[in-house]
Short mmCIF file of C-alpha atoms in Angstrom, two decimals:
data_model
loop_
_atom_site.label_atom_id
_atom_site.label_comp_id
_atom_site.label_asym_id
_atom_site.label_seq_id
_atom_site.Cartn_x
_atom_site.Cartn_y
_atom_site.Cartn_z
CA MET A 1235 2.68 -38.11 151.76
CA PHE A 1236 -0.57 -36.29 151.99
CA CYS A 1237 -0.58 -32.17 152.84
CA TYR A 1238 -3.33 -29.69 151.57
CA GLN A 1239 -2.36 -27.06 154.26
CA CYS A 1240 -1.62 -24.33 151.97
CA GLU A 1241 -3.46 -22.36 149.03
CA GLN A 1242 -0.92 -23.84 146.30
CA THR A 1243 -1.49 -27.25 147.05
CA ALA A 1244 -1.56 -29.59 143.95
CA LYS A 1245 -4.42 -29.46 141.80
CA GLY A 1246 -6.21 -27.84 144.56
CA THR A 1247 -6.89 -30.95 146.45
CA GLY A 1248 -3.31 -32.04 147.82
CA CYS A 1249 0.33 -32.40 147.73
CA THR A 1250 0.75 -36.54 147.36
CA SER A 1251 4.28 -37.23 146.17
CA PHE A 1252 6.23 -33.77 147.11
CA GLY A 1253 5.03 -30.74 148.15
CA VAL A 1254 4.68 -27.63 145.98
CA CYS A 1255 6.61 -25.95 148.77
CA GLY A 1256 9.55 -28.22 148.51
CA LYS A 1257 8.38 -30.46 151.49
CA ASP A 1258 9.56 -33.94 150.83
CA PRO A 1259 7.46 -37.22 152.03
CA GLU A 1260 9.98 -37.98 154.88
CA VAL A 1261 9.46 -34.19 155.96
CA ALA A 1262 5.82 -34.22 155.54
CA ALA A 1263 5.56 -37.26 157.80
CA LEU A 1264 7.98 -36.34 160.92
CA GLN A 1265 5.60 -32.73 160.43
CA ASP A 1266 2.59 -34.92 160.98
CA LEU A 1267 4.02 -37.09 163.66
CA LEU A 1268 5.06 -33.78 165.58
CA VAL A 1269 1.51 -32.56 165.24
CA HIS A 1270 0.30 -35.83 166.79
CA LEU A 1271 2.79 -35.94 169.57
CA ALA A 1272 1.76 -31.98 170.42
CA GLY A 1273 -1.80 -33.50 170.72
CA GLN A 1274 -1.01 -35.85 172.97
CA VAL A 1275 1.17 -33.70 175.12
CA GLY A 1276 -1.82 -31.55 174.81
CA GLN A 1277 -4.32 -34.20 176.34
CA LEU A 1278 -2.12 -34.37 179.21
CA ALA A 1279 -1.82 -31.10 180.00
CA HIS A 1280 -5.15 -30.09 179.86
CA ARG A 1281 -5.83 -32.31 182.08
CA ALA A 1282 -3.25 -31.46 184.61
CA ARG A 1283 -3.82 -28.03 184.30
CA ARG A 1284 -7.50 -28.58 185.39
CA LEU A 1285 -6.60 -29.99 188.83
CA GLY A 1286 -3.89 -26.69 188.94
CA ALA A 1287 -0.29 -28.44 187.86
CA LYS A 1288 1.48 -26.64 185.15
CA ASP A 1289 4.87 -26.95 183.43
CA PRO A 1290 6.65 -24.18 181.32
CA LYS A 1291 8.39 -26.53 179.29
CA VAL A 1292 5.39 -28.32 178.53
CA ASP A 1293 3.63 -25.11 177.74
CA ARG A 1294 6.44 -23.92 175.20
CA PHE A 1295 6.85 -27.50 173.57
CA VAL A 1296 3.37 -27.33 172.11
CA VAL A 1297 3.99 -23.63 170.79
CA GLU A 1298 7.09 -24.57 168.98
CA ALA A 1299 5.80 -27.92 167.71
CA LEU A 1300 2.95 -26.59 165.98
CA PHE A 1301 4.86 -23.52 164.67
CA THR A 1302 7.70 -25.60 163.30
CA THR A 1303 4.99 -27.66 161.08
CA VAL A 1304 4.04 -24.11 159.68
CA THR A 1305 4.51 -24.11 155.87
CA ASN A 1306 7.80 -22.80 154.80
CA VAL A 1307 9.56 -23.42 158.14
CA ASN A 1308 11.35 -26.38 158.79
CA PHE A 1309 12.30 -28.88 155.98
CA ASP A 1310 15.39 -30.68 157.86
CA PRO A 1311 14.83 -34.21 158.97
CA ALA A 1312 17.37 -34.15 161.56
CA ARG A 1313 16.19 -30.88 163.08
CA LEU A 1314 12.46 -32.49 163.45
CA GLU A 1315 13.85 -35.69 164.56
CA THR A 1316 15.67 -33.75 167.36
CA LEU A 1317 12.38 -31.75 168.14
CA LEU A 1318 10.42 -35.23 168.16
CA ARG A 1319 12.93 -36.61 170.54
CA ARG A 1320 12.67 -33.58 172.59
CA GLY A 1321 8.92 -34.17 172.47
CA PHE A 1322 9.00 -37.47 173.89
CA GLU A 1323 10.88 -36.44 176.73
CA VAL A 1324 8.02 -33.55 177.40
CA LYS A 1325 5.27 -35.99 176.74
CA ALA A 1326 6.55 -38.27 179.78
CA ALA A 1327 6.70 -35.10 181.83
CA ALA A 1328 3.27 -34.06 180.83
CA ARG A 1329 2.34 -37.42 182.12
CA LYS A 1330 4.03 -37.43 185.33
CA LEU A 1331 2.54 -33.83 185.54
CA TYR A 1332 -0.84 -35.15 185.22
CA GLU A 1333 -0.71 -38.37 187.33
CA ASP A 1334 0.90 -36.78 190.20
CA ALA A 1335 -1.74 -33.76 190.21
CA ALA A 1336 -4.43 -36.47 190.10
CA ALA A 1337 -2.66 -38.43 193.13
CA ARG A 1338 -2.62 -35.05 195.21
CA ALA A 1339 -6.31 -34.51 193.95
CA GLY A 1340 -7.45 -37.89 194.98
CA VAL A 1341 -8.91 -39.02 191.62
CA PRO A 1342 -7.85 -41.49 189.26
CA ALA A 1343 -5.86 -40.44 185.84
CA GLU A 1344 -7.99 -40.93 182.98
CA GLU A 1345 -7.05 -43.50 180.60
CA LEU A 1346 -6.65 -40.86 177.22
CA HIS A 1347 -7.62 -42.03 173.62
CA CYS A 1348 -4.65 -41.86 171.18
CA ASP A 1349 -5.18 -43.12 167.85
CA LEU A 1350 -1.15 -44.30 167.77
CA PRO A 1351 1.01 -44.98 170.67
CA VAL A 1352 3.71 -42.55 169.86
CA GLU A 1353 6.80 -43.54 172.22
CA PRO A 1354 10.66 -43.20 171.38
CA VAL A 1355 12.24 -45.11 168.66
CA LEU A 1356 15.57 -45.39 167.83
CA ASP A 1357 15.29 -45.27 164.09
CA LEU A 1358 14.71 -42.20 162.06
CA ASN A 1359 12.70 -44.34 159.34
CA ALA A 1360 10.49 -46.12 162.21
CA LEU A 1361 9.58 -42.41 163.20
CA VAL A 1362 8.59 -41.73 159.50
CA ARG A 1363 6.49 -44.62 159.38
CA LEU A 1364 4.42 -43.57 162.25
CA GLY A 1365 4.17 -40.19 160.60
CA GLU A 1366 2.53 -41.89 157.87
CA LYS A 1367 0.12 -43.41 159.92
CA VAL A 1368 -1.45 -39.76 161.19
CA SER A 1369 -1.63 -37.86 158.47
CA PRO A 1370 -4.47 -36.05 157.03
CA GLU A 1371 -5.09 -38.53 154.45
CA ALA A 1372 -5.62 -41.07 157.50
CA ASP A 1373 -8.01 -38.72 158.86
CA ILE A 1374 -10.19 -38.58 155.68
CA GLU A 1375 -10.48 -42.52 155.65
CA LYS A 1376 -11.36 -42.35 159.05
CA TYR A 1377 -13.89 -39.23 159.05
CA GLY A 1378 -14.77 -38.73 156.02
CA ASP A 1379 -13.68 -35.17 154.19
CA THR A 1380 -15.91 -33.17 156.37
CA VAL A 1381 -14.91 -34.00 159.56
CA ALA A 1382 -11.31 -34.39 158.89
CA GLY A 1383 -11.65 -31.05 157.25
CA LEU A 1384 -12.72 -29.31 159.94
CA LYS A 1385 -10.17 -31.18 162.35
CA TRP A 1386 -7.67 -29.92 160.12
CA LEU A 1387 -8.86 -26.65 159.90
CA VAL A 1388 -8.49 -26.21 163.75
CA ILE A 1389 -4.95 -27.46 163.73
CA TYR A 1390 -4.18 -25.09 161.05
CA GLY A 1391 -5.73 -22.38 163.03
CA LEU A 1392 -3.88 -23.28 165.95
CA LYS A 1393 -0.51 -23.44 163.86
CA GLY A 1394 -1.04 -20.33 162.88
CA THR A 1395 -2.05 -18.74 166.50
CA ALA A 1396 1.51 -20.44 167.86
CA ALA A 1397 3.55 -18.72 165.30
CA TYR A 1398 2.07 -15.47 166.94
CA ALA A 1399 2.54 -16.76 170.57
CA ASP A 1400 6.21 -17.88 169.79
CA HIS A 1401 6.92 -14.19 168.25
CA ALA A 1402 5.41 -12.99 171.40
CA LEU A 1403 7.28 -15.60 173.93
CA ILE A 1404 10.37 -14.48 172.17
CA LEU A 1405 9.71 -10.91 173.75
CA GLY A 1406 8.86 -12.07 176.89
CA LYS A 1407 5.26 -11.55 176.41
CA GLU A 1408 3.05 -14.77 177.56
CA ASP A 1409 -0.41 -15.66 179.01
CA PRO A 1410 -0.85 -18.83 181.05
CA GLU A 1411 -4.65 -18.73 179.77
CA VAL A 1412 -3.25 -19.16 176.16
CA PHE A 1413 -1.30 -22.30 176.87
CA GLY A 1414 -4.63 -23.61 178.49
CA PHE A 1415 -6.43 -22.85 175.19
CA PHE A 1416 -3.72 -24.63 173.09
CA HIS A 1417 -4.10 -27.83 175.35
CA GLU A 1418 -7.64 -27.51 175.47
CA ALA A 1419 -8.06 -27.30 171.59
CA LEU A 1420 -5.41 -30.12 171.12
CA ASP A 1421 -7.52 -32.25 173.48
CA GLY A 1422 -10.56 -31.52 171.73
CA ILE A 1423 -9.13 -32.87 167.99
CA MET A 1424 -7.82 -35.85 169.85
CA MET A 1425 -10.84 -37.00 171.18
CA LYS A 1426 -12.18 -40.48 169.60
CA ASP A 1427 -15.41 -39.39 168.21
CA LEU A 1428 -15.42 -35.98 166.30
CA THR A 1429 -18.49 -34.48 165.02
CA VAL A 1430 -19.18 -31.12 162.97
CA GLU A 1431 -21.30 -30.00 165.61
CA ALA A 1432 -18.24 -29.87 167.89
CA LEU A 1433 -15.39 -28.59 165.53
CA LEU A 1434 -17.12 -25.62 164.13
CA PRO A 1435 -17.49 -23.79 167.18
CA LEU A 1436 -13.95 -24.99 168.17
CA SER A 1437 -12.60 -23.43 165.04
CA LEU A 1438 -14.12 -20.09 165.79
CA LYS A 1439 -12.81 -20.33 169.41
CA VAL A 1440 -9.41 -20.78 167.84
CA GLY A 1441 -10.11 -17.41 166.17
CA GLU A 1442 -11.24 -15.81 169.52
CA TRP A 1443 -7.86 -16.82 171.38
CA ASN A 1444 -5.97 -16.00 168.02
CA LEU A 1445 -6.94 -12.50 168.50
CA LYS A 1446 -5.86 -12.37 172.09
CA VAL A 1447 -2.62 -13.86 171.18
CA MET A 1448 -2.36 -10.90 168.18
CA GLU A 1449 -3.02 -8.44 171.15
CA LEU A 1450 -0.17 -9.94 172.97
CA LEU A 1451 2.41 -9.62 170.14
CA ASP A 1452 1.38 -6.26 169.32
CA ALA A 1453 2.10 -5.12 172.86
CA ALA A 1454 5.10 -7.35 172.69
CA ASN A 1455 6.26 -5.61 169.44
CA THR A 1456 5.22 -1.88 170.31
CA GLY A 1457 6.87 -2.42 174.12
CA ALA A 1458 10.26 -3.05 172.61
CA TYR A 1459 10.22 -1.44 169.50
CA GLY A 1460 7.77 1.68 169.92
CA HIS A 1461 4.49 2.26 168.11
CA PRO A 1462 4.87 2.42 164.15
CA VAL A 1463 5.00 5.91 162.45
CA PRO A 1464 4.38 6.72 158.94
CA THR A 1465 8.26 6.06 157.40
CA ALA A 1466 9.59 6.40 153.84
CA VAL A 1467 11.63 3.53 152.96
CA ARG A 1468 13.92 3.00 150.34
CA VAL A 1469 13.50 0.40 147.60
CA HIS A 1470 16.47 0.55 146.09
CA PRO A 1471 19.86 -0.57 147.39
CA ARG A 1472 22.87 1.59 148.60
CA LYS A 1473 26.64 1.22 147.52
CA GLY A 1474 28.44 -1.17 149.90
CA LYS A 1475 28.45 -4.47 151.62
CA ALA A 1476 24.86 -5.92 152.43
CA ILE A 1477 22.81 -8.25 154.33
CA LEU A 1478 19.17 -9.31 153.54
CA VAL A 1479 16.80 -10.06 156.30
CA SER A 1480 13.73 -12.18 155.44
CA GLY A 1481 10.75 -13.55 157.59
CA HIS A 1482 8.90 -11.76 160.77
CA ASP A 1483 10.91 -11.64 164.19
CA LEU A 1484 11.90 -8.24 164.92
CA LEU A 1485 14.26 -9.31 167.50
CA ASP A 1486 16.18 -11.11 165.16
CA LEU A 1487 16.34 -7.91 163.03
CA HIS A 1488 17.25 -5.72 165.99
CA GLU A 1489 20.30 -7.91 167.37
CA LEU A 1490 21.59 -8.15 163.89
CA LEU A 1491 21.56 -4.38 163.75
CA VAL A 1492 23.19 -4.18 166.97
CA GLN A 1493 26.04 -6.61 165.94
CA THR A 1494 26.55 -5.01 162.52
CA GLN A 1495 27.19 -1.23 164.03
CA GLY A 1496 30.31 0.20 162.71
CA THR A 1497 31.03 -2.57 160.12
CA GLY A 1498 29.99 -0.90 157.12
CA ILE A 1499 27.14 -3.65 156.38
CA GLN A 1500 23.94 -2.13 155.20
CA VAL A 1501 20.95 -4.25 156.40
CA TYR A 1502 17.85 -4.39 154.09
CA THR A 1503 14.47 -6.09 154.86
CA HIS A 1504 12.62 -8.48 152.68
CA GLY A 1505 9.27 -9.85 152.57
CA GLU A 1506 7.25 -9.55 155.87
CA MET A 1507 10.20 -7.90 157.16
CA LEU A 1508 9.29 -4.64 155.57
CA PRO A 1509 7.21 -3.03 158.10
CA ALA A 1510 10.11 -3.07 160.69
CA HIS A 1511 11.17 0.21 159.14
CA GLY A 1512 7.90 1.81 160.75
CA TYR A 1513 9.08 1.22 164.65
CA PRO A 1514 11.34 3.93 165.91
CA GLU A 1515 13.47 1.57 167.69
CA LEU A 1516 14.36 -0.08 164.81
CA HIS A 1517 14.37 2.76 162.34
CA LYS A 1518 17.05 4.91 164.44
CA PHE A 1519 19.82 2.30 163.01
CA PRO A 1520 21.38 4.38 160.08
CA HIS A 1521 22.39 1.17 158.46
CA LEU A 1522 18.76 -0.10 158.34
CA ALA A 1523 19.20 0.77 154.37
CA GLY A 1524 15.78 0.15 152.94
CA ASN A 1525 13.80 -3.06 151.73
CA TYR A 1526 15.21 -5.08 148.86
CA GLY A 1527 12.88 -7.52 146.49
CA GLY A 1528 9.21 -8.48 147.44
CA ALA A 1529 7.58 -11.35 148.43
CA TRP A 1530 8.96 -14.72 149.87
CA GLN A 1531 7.94 -16.87 146.21
CA ASP A 1532 10.19 -14.52 144.15
CA GLN A 1533 13.37 -15.32 146.81
CA GLN A 1534 15.35 -17.60 144.23
CA LYS A 1535 15.62 -14.80 142.00
CA GLU A 1536 15.68 -12.22 144.11
CA PHE A 1537 18.38 -14.02 146.53
CA ASP A 1538 20.55 -15.23 143.67
CA ALA A 1539 21.08 -11.56 142.58
CA PHE A 1540 21.69 -10.26 145.96
CA PRO A 1541 25.78 -9.27 146.16
CA GLY A 1542 25.52 -10.36 149.94
CA ALA A 1543 24.58 -12.37 153.10
CA ILE A 1544 20.99 -13.57 153.88
CA LEU A 1545 19.05 -14.22 157.08
CA MET A 1546 16.05 -16.12 157.25
CA THR A 1547 14.24 -15.83 160.56
CA THR A 1548 11.06 -17.63 160.27
CA ASN A 1549 8.98 -19.23 157.72
CA CYS A 1550 9.22 -18.05 154.24
CA ILE A 1551 12.22 -20.11 152.96
CA GLN A 1552 12.20 -21.83 149.58
CA LYS A 1553 14.56 -24.32 148.43
CA PRO A 1554 18.14 -22.36 148.17
CA LYS A 1555 19.82 -22.06 144.72
CA GLU A 1556 23.38 -23.49 144.75
CA SER A 1557 24.38 -20.13 144.01
CA TYR A 1558 23.55 -18.79 147.09
CA LYS A 1559 23.22 -21.59 149.73
CA GLY A 1560 26.81 -20.59 151.10
CA ARG A 1561 25.83 -17.29 152.21
CA ILE A 1562 22.25 -17.91 153.49
CA PHE A 1563 21.79 -18.74 156.89
CA THR A 1564 18.31 -19.69 159.17
CA THR A 1565 17.77 -18.76 162.88
CA GLY A 1566 14.94 -19.43 165.32
CA LEU A 1567 12.87 -22.64 164.03
CA VAL A 1568 13.97 -22.28 160.45
CA ALA A 1569 15.90 -24.95 158.70
CA TRP A 1570 16.87 -26.31 155.24
CA PRO A 1571 19.32 -29.16 155.11
CA GLY A 1572 22.78 -28.03 154.12
CA VAL A 1573 21.83 -24.15 155.13
CA THR A 1574 23.97 -22.88 158.28
CA HIS A 1575 21.91 -22.55 161.11
CA LEU A 1576 22.45 -19.79 163.49
CA PRO A 1577 21.53 -20.55 167.27
CA ASP A 1578 21.34 -17.85 170.06
CA ARG A 1579 21.84 -15.12 167.64
CA ASN A 1580 25.28 -15.20 167.16
CA PHE A 1581 25.26 -13.58 163.83
CA LYS A 1582 29.34 -13.53 163.33
CA PRO A 1583 29.32 -16.01 160.62
CA LEU A 1584 26.54 -14.05 158.67
CA ILE A 1585 28.36 -11.09 159.05
CA ASP A 1586 31.54 -12.70 157.90
CA ALA A 1587 29.83 -13.81 154.84
CA ALA A 1588 28.44 -10.36 154.21
CA LEU A 1589 32.27 -8.83 154.42
CA ALA A 1590 33.55 -11.77 152.01
CA ALA A 1591 30.46 -10.91 149.36
CA PRO A 1592 31.18 -8.12 146.79
CA GLY A 1593 27.97 -5.86 147.78
CA PHE A 1594 26.50 -3.48 145.66
CA ALA A 1595 28.58 -1.38 143.72
CA GLU A 1596 26.59 1.59 143.46
CA ASP A 1597 23.50 3.22 144.53
CA GLY A 1598 20.27 2.79 143.00
CA PRO A 1599 17.46 5.16 142.42
CA ASP A 1600 16.02 7.07 145.28
CA GLN A 1601 12.78 5.66 145.34
CA THR A 1602 10.84 5.06 148.40
CA ILE A 1603 7.41 3.65 149.68
CA LEU A 1604 5.43 4.52 152.86
CA VAL A 1605 5.08 1.83 155.97
CA GLY A 1606 4.08 2.26 159.41
CA PHE A 1607 0.14 3.03 159.42
CA ALA A 1608 -0.66 0.70 162.23
CA ARG A 1609 -3.88 1.71 164.40
CA ASN A 1610 -2.05 4.49 166.55
CA ALA A 1611 -0.97 6.19 163.14
CA VAL A 1612 -4.46 5.72 161.53
CA LEU A 1613 -6.27 6.43 164.89
CA GLY A 1614 -4.58 9.43 165.39
CA ALA A 1615 -5.87 10.48 162.05
CA ALA A 1616 -9.62 9.15 162.78
CA GLY A 1617 -11.15 12.89 163.18
CA LYS A 1618 -9.99 13.55 159.86
CA VAL A 1619 -11.02 10.72 158.33
CA VAL A 1620 -14.58 10.59 159.80
CA GLU A 1621 -14.95 14.09 158.22
CA LEU A 1622 -13.86 12.96 155.06
CA VAL A 1623 -16.42 10.20 154.98
CA LYS A 1624 -19.30 12.30 156.10
CA ALA A 1625 -18.52 14.81 153.70
CA GLY A 1626 -18.60 12.47 151.01
CA LYS A 1627 -14.86 12.60 150.06
CA ILE A 1628 -14.28 8.92 150.92
CA ARG A 1629 -16.68 6.89 149.64
CA HIS A 1630 -15.37 3.39 150.90
CA PHE A 1631 -12.67 1.59 152.51
CA PHE A 1632 -10.84 -1.96 151.19
CA LEU A 1633 -8.96 -4.23 153.18
CA VAL A 1634 -6.69 -5.59 150.31
CA GLY A 1635 -4.15 -7.83 151.99
CA GLY A 1636 -2.73 -11.39 153.57
CA CYS A 1637 -0.43 -13.99 151.39
CA ASP A 1638 1.05 -13.39 148.06
CA GLY A 1639 2.02 -16.69 146.34
CA ALA A 1640 3.09 -18.05 142.97
CA LYS A 1641 -0.10 -19.54 141.91
CA SER A 1642 -1.96 -18.00 138.85
CA GLY A 1643 -4.88 -15.54 139.84
CA ARG A 1644 -3.17 -13.24 142.43
CA ASN A 1645 -2.92 -10.59 139.67
CA TYR A 1646 -6.78 -10.11 140.87
CA TYR A 1647 -5.40 -8.13 143.82
CA THR A 1648 -2.79 -5.79 141.43
CA ASP A 1649 -6.14 -5.02 139.27
CA PHE A 1650 -8.32 -4.53 142.71
CA ALA A 1651 -6.40 -1.85 143.79
CA LYS A 1652 -5.62 -0.14 140.55
CA ALA A 1653 -9.34 -0.16 139.57
CA ALA A 1654 -10.25 1.32 143.32
CA PRO A 1655 -11.97 4.39 142.93
CA GLN A 1656 -10.02 7.77 143.68
CA ASP A 1657 -12.45 8.45 146.75
CA THR A 1658 -11.78 4.92 148.31
CA VAL A 1659 -9.01 4.05 150.54
CA ILE A 1660 -6.90 0.68 150.78
CA LEU A 1661 -5.85 -1.00 153.85
CA THR A 1662 -3.34 -3.20 153.29
CA LEU A 1663 -0.79 -5.61 155.05
CA ALA A 1664 1.34 -8.97 154.85
CA CYS A 1665 3.43 -9.98 151.92
CA GLY A 1666 0.23 -9.64 149.65
CA LYS A 1667 0.75 -5.86 149.30
CA TYR A 1668 3.73 -6.26 146.89
CA ARG A 1669 1.15 -7.07 144.14
CA PHE A 1670 0.80 -3.26 144.51
CA ASN A 1671 2.46 -1.25 146.96
CA LYS A 1672 5.08 0.59 144.73
CA LEU A 1673 2.28 2.08 142.57
CA GLU A 1674 1.40 5.75 142.97
CA PHE A 1675 -2.33 6.02 144.45
CA GLY A 1676 -1.87 9.58 145.74
CA ASP A 1677 -3.81 10.82 148.91
CA ILE A 1678 -7.39 12.29 149.77
CA GLU A 1679 -6.77 15.86 151.45
CA GLY A 1680 -3.51 14.63 153.29
CA ILE A 1681 -4.97 10.98 153.98
CA PRO A 1682 -2.80 8.50 151.58
CA ARG A 1683 -5.14 6.43 149.70
CA LEU A 1684 -2.76 3.55 150.60
CA LEU A 1685 -2.28 2.84 153.98
CA ASP A 1686 0.44 -0.13 155.03
CA CYS A 1687 -0.74 -1.57 158.22
CA GLY A 1688 2.08 -3.87 158.80
CA GLN A 1689 2.86 -7.84 158.78
CA CYS A 1690 0.24 -10.45 158.81
CA ASN A 1691 -0.06 -10.16 162.57
CA ASP A 1692 -0.89 -6.58 162.17
CA ALA A 1693 -4.36 -7.58 161.25
CA TYR A 1694 -4.86 -6.68 164.90
CA SER A 1695 -4.45 -3.21 163.94
CA ALA A 1696 -6.51 -3.32 161.21
CA ILE A 1697 -9.33 -5.03 163.36
CA ARG A 1698 -8.82 -2.17 166.09
CA ILE A 1699 -8.88 0.52 163.28
CA ALA A 1700 -12.40 -0.68 161.94
CA VAL A 1701 -13.79 -1.14 165.64
CA ALA A 1702 -12.69 2.56 166.18
CA LEU A 1703 -14.23 3.80 162.86
CA ALA A 1704 -17.50 1.75 163.55
CA GLU A 1705 -17.58 3.37 167.03
CA ALA A 1706 -17.47 6.82 165.76
CA PHE A 1707 -20.17 6.49 163.28
CA GLY A 1708 -22.19 4.69 165.98
CA THR A 1709 -22.59 1.16 164.15
CA ASP A 1710 -21.12 -1.88 163.77
CA VAL A 1711 -18.01 -2.92 161.34
CA ASN A 1712 -20.45 -4.69 159.19
CA SER A 1713 -22.43 -1.60 158.28
CA LEU A 1714 -19.11 0.28 157.76
CA PRO A 1715 -18.24 1.18 154.04
CA LEU A 1716 -15.67 -1.21 154.20
CA SER A 1717 -15.12 -4.38 152.26
CA LEU A 1718 -12.49 -7.27 152.80
CA ILE A 1719 -10.79 -8.57 149.76
CA LEU A 1720 -8.27 -11.11 151.62
CA SER A 1721 -5.52 -13.50 149.66
CA TRP A 1722 -4.32 -16.63 151.78
CA TYR A 1723 -1.77 -18.90 151.41
CA GLU A 1724 -0.76 -20.69 154.75
CA GLN A 1725 -1.60 -21.16 158.37
CA LYS A 1726 -1.17 -17.84 159.84
CA ALA A 1727 -3.82 -16.68 157.27
CA VAL A 1728 -6.10 -19.47 158.15
CA CYS A 1729 -6.28 -18.41 161.96
CA ILE A 1730 -6.74 -14.60 160.89
CA LEU A 1731 -9.69 -15.70 158.99
CA LEU A 1732 -11.01 -17.39 162.10
CA THR A 1733 -10.50 -14.66 163.84
CA LEU A 1734 -12.68 -12.49 161.72
CA LEU A 1735 -15.43 -15.15 161.44
CA HIS A 1736 -15.49 -15.00 165.46
CA LEU A 1737 -16.05 -11.43 165.25
CA GLY A 1738 -18.99 -11.66 162.86
CA ILE A 1739 -17.56 -9.86 159.79
CA ARG A 1740 -19.37 -10.81 156.91
CA ASN A 1741 -19.11 -10.72 153.16
CA ILE A 1742 -15.20 -11.55 153.22
CA ARG A 1743 -14.25 -12.03 149.76
CA LEU A 1744 -11.15 -15.10 149.96
CA GLY A 1745 -8.97 -16.00 147.15
CA PRO A 1746 -7.21 -16.78 144.83
CA SER A 1747 -8.93 -20.52 145.74
CA LEU A 1748 -10.70 -21.62 148.60
CA PRO A 1749 -8.94 -23.84 151.19
CA ALA A 1750 -8.75 -27.30 149.76
CA PHE A 1751 -9.37 -28.67 153.62
CA VAL A 1752 -12.92 -27.11 153.76
CA SER A 1753 -15.62 -29.45 152.07
CA PRO A 1754 -18.31 -27.88 150.13
CA ALA A 1755 -20.58 -29.01 153.42
CA ALA A 1756 -18.51 -27.14 155.44
CA LEU A 1757 -18.05 -24.44 153.33
CA GLN A 1758 -21.75 -24.12 152.95
CA VAL A 1759 -22.07 -23.65 156.54
CA LEU A 1760 -19.45 -20.47 156.44
CA VAL A 1761 -21.36 -18.91 153.39
CA ASP A 1762 -24.69 -19.43 155.28
CA ALA A 1763 -23.73 -17.73 158.42
CA TYR A 1764 -21.08 -15.51 157.34
CA GLY A 1765 -21.42 -14.58 153.61
CA ILE A 1766 -18.05 -15.61 153.02
CA ARG A 1767 -17.22 -16.18 149.48
CA PRO A 1768 -14.40 -16.86 146.63
CA ILE A 1769 -13.07 -13.82 144.87
CA GLY A 1770 -14.82 -13.29 141.20
CA ALA A 1771 -13.97 -13.87 137.89
CA SER A 1772 -12.93 -10.23 137.73
CA ALA A 1773 -11.88 -7.25 140.13
CA GLU A 1774 -13.94 -4.98 138.08
CA GLU A 1775 -17.00 -6.96 138.78
CA ASP A 1776 -16.29 -7.35 142.34
CA LEU A 1777 -15.90 -3.93 142.78
CA ALA A 1778 -19.12 -3.04 141.03
CA ALA A 1779 -21.07 -5.30 143.36
CA ILE A 1780 -19.51 -3.84 146.24
CA LEU A 1781 -19.72 -0.40 145.38
CA GLY A 1782 -23.27 -0.83 143.77
#
């Protein structure tokens, strides 16, 4: 196997025997094959769409296939095999869709270039062998580090965007043009001759479309559950039976809250689900009791200590310990071998497991943290913020957020937040905030110095806030007293970075290490064009450089 899609990749170059995430060579090969198959479907769908022919099952397969291969989503060979076999059927449907559309239009159907003829096979081992031929390593051998890395930069960006598109789809929000772009981009990376000149603009185009998808998801979440409002969230448990919900899917959480009404079970959020407390339609459930634990990388210790049942709704799952394997469940696209999967949001087995578990014996301390500072909440106070900036009472804004992870170097973000001067404000989002979100930062004349904007997809809110402030000051985002200090781990962070670059935002500091798939030559292009740079040796040095 060869995988270099996450920040924790072995030796900073690539996992070659087993993934740091827990992925084994069989799963890696099946995922690579699924990406390749999605690419072939995309080629056919792109040409069919240009002739006016579309098929919803083709559109949705591409999104689900890409999201399934995001880090920490699906580790189950059996589930991957099922999706691949569905993909063969979808590919046949896409081919017929294209050929029929070409016949109606009176044009010949093109012979498409494919690195590998992917057709149905009966044997799982044969699928694995096919997948081994379409790994990133095969592309490195064919194209070299720079072109292969840019190809996979596009793929990783598409994977992240697919995750957001899938969340929006689940809540009934979709845009045919978004599906069209997925197909166009997949067609672009499946071309016979790939070049830096074609791939760099395509990666920025992924960022452009990711912004549109994040806007769709924002509309889906706020349309279903209201605009987030500043909300105090309890961070220690209450006495009683308990269920812990991790991941990103708000619909899963909502349906679980409905199904657990009157059971006496307290429901807690974990990881990226923390911002759910700020949504009025979720917060109104009195048994949404608080948040338990921190970011995804600590889940083995935290889940082991949690005396209830656990639900994983999207990516973030780690190999479950035997001590809690019988009380952890997956839903949606998430899968781990031997872990019970709950289709169609029927959470009865989860609820039964929670009732059978001991639950918390007593209440913990009454400590809370604030969430819910999405765009509506922050922009509602924009006048006061502008006034404080003009009066010199707010000197600078820092967006300190992104993915958390286990690899060393991430204490930098804690150090940065703690060292930020008292006349500065910190915006944060995604699970990187767990590095410092329980610290006391105080306020500046009623404006909290730490503003939690939400999940990783809520980067859309942060962008809207920055644009609104720029308009208020009659300038552009790059001229604001605003610095972006970002941590990344997986592909949703990649697509957000591409969105920021598409918007022309400069001088982003990224860490704790730069992506292994971006070669020195490609990195230099990004440095020259956008001033992107790695975080420094110390937070104090970077703060001094930023603030002058």
